[in-house]
mmCIF file of C-alpha atoms in Angstrom:
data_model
loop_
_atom_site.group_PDB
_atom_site.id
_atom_site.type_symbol
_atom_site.label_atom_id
_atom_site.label_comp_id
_atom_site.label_asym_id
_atom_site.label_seq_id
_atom_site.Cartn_x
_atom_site.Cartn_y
_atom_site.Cartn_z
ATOM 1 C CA UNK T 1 0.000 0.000 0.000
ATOM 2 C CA UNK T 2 2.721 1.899 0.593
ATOM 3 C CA UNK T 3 4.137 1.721 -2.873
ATOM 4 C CA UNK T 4 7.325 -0.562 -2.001
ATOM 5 C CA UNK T 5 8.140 -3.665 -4.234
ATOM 6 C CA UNK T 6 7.950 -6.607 -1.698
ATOM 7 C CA UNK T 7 8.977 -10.222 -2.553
ATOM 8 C CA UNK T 8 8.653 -12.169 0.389
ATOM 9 C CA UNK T 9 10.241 -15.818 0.435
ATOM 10 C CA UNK T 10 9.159 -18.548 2.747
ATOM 11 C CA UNK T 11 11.366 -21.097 3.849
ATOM 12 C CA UNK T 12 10.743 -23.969 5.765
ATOM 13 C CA UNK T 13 14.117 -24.722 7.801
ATOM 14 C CA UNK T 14 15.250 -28.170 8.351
ATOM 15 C CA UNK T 15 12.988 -30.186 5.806
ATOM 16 C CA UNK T 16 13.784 -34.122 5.232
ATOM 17 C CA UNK T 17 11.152 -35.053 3.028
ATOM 18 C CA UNK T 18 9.127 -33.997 0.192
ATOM 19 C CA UNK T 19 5.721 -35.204 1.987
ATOM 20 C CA UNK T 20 7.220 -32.506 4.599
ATOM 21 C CA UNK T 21 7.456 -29.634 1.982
ATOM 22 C CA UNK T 22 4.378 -30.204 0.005
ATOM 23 C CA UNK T 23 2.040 -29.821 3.222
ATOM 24 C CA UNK T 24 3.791 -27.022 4.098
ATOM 25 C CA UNK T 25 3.347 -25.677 0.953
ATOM 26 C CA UNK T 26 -0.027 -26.635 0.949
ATOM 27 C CA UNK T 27 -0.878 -24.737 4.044
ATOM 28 C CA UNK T 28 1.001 -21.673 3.425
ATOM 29 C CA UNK T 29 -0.762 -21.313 0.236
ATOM 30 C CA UNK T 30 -3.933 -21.720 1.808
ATOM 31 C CA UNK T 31 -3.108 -19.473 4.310
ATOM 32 C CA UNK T 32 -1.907 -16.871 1.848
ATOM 33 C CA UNK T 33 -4.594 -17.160 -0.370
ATOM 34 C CA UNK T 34 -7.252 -16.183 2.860
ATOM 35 C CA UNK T 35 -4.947 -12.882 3.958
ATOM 36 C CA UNK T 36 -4.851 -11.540 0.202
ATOM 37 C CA UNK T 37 -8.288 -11.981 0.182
ATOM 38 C CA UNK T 38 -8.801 -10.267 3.356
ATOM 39 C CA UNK T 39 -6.604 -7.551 2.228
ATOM 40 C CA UNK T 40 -7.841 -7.041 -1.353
ATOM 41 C CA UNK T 41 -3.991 -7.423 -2.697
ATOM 42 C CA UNK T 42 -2.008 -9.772 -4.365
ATOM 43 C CA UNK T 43 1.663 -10.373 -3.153
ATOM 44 C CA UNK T 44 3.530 -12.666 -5.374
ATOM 45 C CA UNK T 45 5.976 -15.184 -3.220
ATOM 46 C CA UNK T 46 8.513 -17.506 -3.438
ATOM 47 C CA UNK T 47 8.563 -20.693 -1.456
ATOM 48 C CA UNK T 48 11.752 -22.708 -0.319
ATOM 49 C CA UNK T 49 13.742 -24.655 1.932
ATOM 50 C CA UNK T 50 16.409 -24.483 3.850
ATOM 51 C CA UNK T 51 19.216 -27.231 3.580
ATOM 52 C CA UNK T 52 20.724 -28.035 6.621
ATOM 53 C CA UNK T 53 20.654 -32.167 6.928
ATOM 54 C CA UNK T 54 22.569 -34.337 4.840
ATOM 55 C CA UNK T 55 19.362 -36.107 3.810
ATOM 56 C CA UNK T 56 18.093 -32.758 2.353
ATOM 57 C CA UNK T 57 21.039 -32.697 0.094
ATOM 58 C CA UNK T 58 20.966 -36.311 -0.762
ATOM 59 C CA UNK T 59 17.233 -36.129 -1.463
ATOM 60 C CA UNK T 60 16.945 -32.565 -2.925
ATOM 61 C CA UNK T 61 15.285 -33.793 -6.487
ATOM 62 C CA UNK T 62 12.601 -34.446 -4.888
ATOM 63 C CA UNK T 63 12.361 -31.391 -2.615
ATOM 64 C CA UNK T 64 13.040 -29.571 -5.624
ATOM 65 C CA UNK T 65 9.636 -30.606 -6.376
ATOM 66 C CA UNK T 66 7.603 -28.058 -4.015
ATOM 67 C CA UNK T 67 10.727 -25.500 -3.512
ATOM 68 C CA UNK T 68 11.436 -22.930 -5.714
ATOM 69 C CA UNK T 69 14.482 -21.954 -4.132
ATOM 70 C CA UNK T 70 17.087 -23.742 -1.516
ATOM 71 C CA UNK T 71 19.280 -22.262 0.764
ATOM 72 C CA UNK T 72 21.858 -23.907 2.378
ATOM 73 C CA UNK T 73 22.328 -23.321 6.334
ATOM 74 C CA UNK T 74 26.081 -24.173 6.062
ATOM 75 C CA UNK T 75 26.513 -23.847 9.993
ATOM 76 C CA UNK T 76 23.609 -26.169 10.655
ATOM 77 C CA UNK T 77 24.667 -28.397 7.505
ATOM 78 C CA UNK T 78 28.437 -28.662 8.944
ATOM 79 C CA UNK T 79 27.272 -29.821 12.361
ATOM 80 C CA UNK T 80 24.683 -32.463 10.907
ATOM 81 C CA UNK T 81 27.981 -33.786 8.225
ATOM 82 C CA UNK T 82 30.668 -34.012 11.381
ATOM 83 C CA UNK T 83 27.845 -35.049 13.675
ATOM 84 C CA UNK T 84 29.135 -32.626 16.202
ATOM 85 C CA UNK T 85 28.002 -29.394 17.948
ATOM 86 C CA UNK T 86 29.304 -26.399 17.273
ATOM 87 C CA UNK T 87 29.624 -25.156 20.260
ATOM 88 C CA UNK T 88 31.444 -28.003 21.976
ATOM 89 C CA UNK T 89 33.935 -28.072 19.099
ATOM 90 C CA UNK T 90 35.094 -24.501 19.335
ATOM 91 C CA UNK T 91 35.631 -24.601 23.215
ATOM 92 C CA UNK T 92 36.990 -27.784 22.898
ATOM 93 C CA UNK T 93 38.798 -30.525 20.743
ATOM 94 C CA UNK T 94 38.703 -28.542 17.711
ATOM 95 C CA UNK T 95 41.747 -26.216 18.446
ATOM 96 C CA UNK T 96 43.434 -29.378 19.215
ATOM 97 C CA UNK T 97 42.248 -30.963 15.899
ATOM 98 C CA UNK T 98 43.501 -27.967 13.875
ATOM 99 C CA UNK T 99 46.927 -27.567 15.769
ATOM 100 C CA UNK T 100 47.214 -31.347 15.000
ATOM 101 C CA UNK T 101 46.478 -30.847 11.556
ATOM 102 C CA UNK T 102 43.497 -33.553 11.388
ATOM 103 C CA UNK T 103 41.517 -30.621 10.117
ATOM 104 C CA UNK T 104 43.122 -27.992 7.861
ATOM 105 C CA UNK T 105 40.578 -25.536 8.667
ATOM 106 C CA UNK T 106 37.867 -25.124 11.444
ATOM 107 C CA UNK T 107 34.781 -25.988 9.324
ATOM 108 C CA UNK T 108 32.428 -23.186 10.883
ATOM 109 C CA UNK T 109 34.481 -20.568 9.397
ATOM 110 C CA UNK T 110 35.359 -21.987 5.946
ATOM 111 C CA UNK T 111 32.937 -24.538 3.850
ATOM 112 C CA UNK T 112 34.757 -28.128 4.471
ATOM 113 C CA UNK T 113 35.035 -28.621 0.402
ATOM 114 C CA UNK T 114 35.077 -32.914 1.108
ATOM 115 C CA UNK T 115 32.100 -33.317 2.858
ATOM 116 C CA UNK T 116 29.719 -30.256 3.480
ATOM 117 C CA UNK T 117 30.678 -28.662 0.229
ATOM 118 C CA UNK T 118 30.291 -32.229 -1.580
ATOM 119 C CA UNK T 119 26.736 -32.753 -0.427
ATOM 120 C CA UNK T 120 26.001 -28.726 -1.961
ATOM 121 C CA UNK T 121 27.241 -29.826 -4.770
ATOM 122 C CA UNK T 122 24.808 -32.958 -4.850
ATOM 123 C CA UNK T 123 21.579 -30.709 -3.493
ATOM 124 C CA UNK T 124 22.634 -28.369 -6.824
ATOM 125 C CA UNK T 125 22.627 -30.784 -9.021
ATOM 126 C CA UNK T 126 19.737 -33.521 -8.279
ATOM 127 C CA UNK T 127 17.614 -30.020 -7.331
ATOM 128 C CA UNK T 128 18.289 -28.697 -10.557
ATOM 129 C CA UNK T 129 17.763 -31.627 -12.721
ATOM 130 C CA UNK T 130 14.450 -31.458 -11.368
ATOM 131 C CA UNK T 131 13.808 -27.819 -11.204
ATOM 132 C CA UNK T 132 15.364 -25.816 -13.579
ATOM 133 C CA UNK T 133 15.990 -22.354 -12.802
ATOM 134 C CA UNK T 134 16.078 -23.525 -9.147
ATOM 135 C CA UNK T 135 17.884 -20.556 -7.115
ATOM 136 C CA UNK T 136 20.424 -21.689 -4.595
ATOM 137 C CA UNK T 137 22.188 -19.829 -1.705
ATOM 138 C CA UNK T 138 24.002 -20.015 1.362
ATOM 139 C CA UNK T 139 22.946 -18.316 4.742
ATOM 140 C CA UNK T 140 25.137 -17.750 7.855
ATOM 141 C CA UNK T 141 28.948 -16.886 8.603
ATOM 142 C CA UNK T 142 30.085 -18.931 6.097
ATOM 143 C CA UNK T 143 28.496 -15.931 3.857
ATOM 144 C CA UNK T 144 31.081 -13.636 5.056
ATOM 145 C CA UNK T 145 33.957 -15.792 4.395
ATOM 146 C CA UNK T 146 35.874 -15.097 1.448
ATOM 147 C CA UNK T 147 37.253 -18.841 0.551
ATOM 148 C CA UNK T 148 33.349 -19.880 1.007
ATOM 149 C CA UNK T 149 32.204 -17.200 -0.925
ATOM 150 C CA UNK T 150 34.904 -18.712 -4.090
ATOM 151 C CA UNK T 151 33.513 -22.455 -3.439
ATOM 152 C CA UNK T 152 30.053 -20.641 -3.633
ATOM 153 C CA UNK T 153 30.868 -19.029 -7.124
ATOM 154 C CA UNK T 154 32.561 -22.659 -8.335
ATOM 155 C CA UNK T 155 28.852 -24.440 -7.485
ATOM 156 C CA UNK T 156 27.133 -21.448 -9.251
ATOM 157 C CA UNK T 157 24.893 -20.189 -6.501
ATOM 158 C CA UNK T 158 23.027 -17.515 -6.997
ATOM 159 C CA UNK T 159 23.896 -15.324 -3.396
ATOM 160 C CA UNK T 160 25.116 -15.281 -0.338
ATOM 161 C CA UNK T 161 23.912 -13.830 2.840
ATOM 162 C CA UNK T 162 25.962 -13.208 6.360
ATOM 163 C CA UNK T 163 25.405 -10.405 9.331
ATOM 164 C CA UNK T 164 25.872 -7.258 8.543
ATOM 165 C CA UNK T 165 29.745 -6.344 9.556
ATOM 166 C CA UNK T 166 30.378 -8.996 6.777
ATOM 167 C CA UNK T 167 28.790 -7.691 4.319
ATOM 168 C CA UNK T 168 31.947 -5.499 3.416
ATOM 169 C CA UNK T 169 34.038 -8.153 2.988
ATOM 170 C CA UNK T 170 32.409 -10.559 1.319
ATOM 171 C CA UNK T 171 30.888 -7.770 -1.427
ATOM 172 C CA UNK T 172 34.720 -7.789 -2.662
ATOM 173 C CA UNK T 173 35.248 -11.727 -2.164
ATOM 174 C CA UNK T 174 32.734 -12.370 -4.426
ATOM 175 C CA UNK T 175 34.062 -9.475 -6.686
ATOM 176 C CA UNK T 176 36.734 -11.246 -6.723
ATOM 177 C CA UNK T 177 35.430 -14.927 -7.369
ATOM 178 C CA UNK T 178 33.644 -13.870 -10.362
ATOM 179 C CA UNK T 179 36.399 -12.132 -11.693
ATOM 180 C CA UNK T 180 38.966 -14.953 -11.237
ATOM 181 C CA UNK T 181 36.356 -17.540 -13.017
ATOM 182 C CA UNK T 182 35.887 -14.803 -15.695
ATOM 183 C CA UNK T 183 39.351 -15.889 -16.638
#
């Protein structure tokens, strides 16, 4: 009413199954349909998931199905892959780990490329087979990272998101990704 452009997306967060996704997407669009007719208005949305569980990934053709977007939660996807928390890996073993050299990097702050980035790379491609023009993303810190943000422009996803004193940072990462595959 106001005269600004709105898009809204809806994503449903931790989805296994596409059973899950297509009553969600059933009830959202019933719900939707009621306010807009309520309101007199019609909002055009987008409807999504989130991908955050290996199974997501393995079985994203057929979430594909009822999403029109994914986004990957690479914090909640990279505790689901190493079945481990967060939390209890960065105030404990994991400074051992990476002093060690068992991991190269910690995994919360840079996309592990073998495991987490592996299954992206499966969610991209059985979700696109099935959907194409399927947009894909990443949300959380990883977002801000700028050797993420390159492994995000090598799968071809479409954004990235992080908080806001990242932004800065990974504006020019991804300046730069693009421009290094533009070569």
């Amino acid at each position: 009413r106001d005269g600004i452009d709105v898009q809204p997306r809806i994503m449903i967060p931790l989805a296994t199954t596409a059973a899950e996704l297509r009553i969600e997407r059933q009830e959202l669009e019933h719900e939707a349909r009621q306010v807009m007719k309520e309101q007199g208005r019609t909002v055009s949305y987008q409807f999504g998931t989130m991908i955050e569980v290996p199974r997501a990934a393995l079985v994203a053709d057929r979430l594909a199905e009822h999403a029109e977007f994914f986004s990957f939660g690479t914090n909640d996807l990279t505790q689901t892959t190493f079945g481990i928390s967060r939390d209890d890996a960065e105030t404990g073993f994991l400074t051992e780990y990476l002093q060690k050299g068992i991991l190269k990097d910690n995994p919360f702050a840079t996309i592990d490329r073998d495991g987490v980035g592996q299954l992206m790379r499966i969610a991209i491609e059985r979700g696109t087979r099935t959907r194409l023009g399927l947009e894909t993303g990443i949300c959380g810190e990883h977002g801000g990272d700028p050797r993420s943000i390159a492994f995000c422009e090598e799968l071809g996803l479409d954004y990235v998101s992080c908080s806001p004193f990242r932004v800065p940072i990974a504006r020019l990462a991804a300046a730069h990704a693009t421009l290094r595959r533009a070569k």
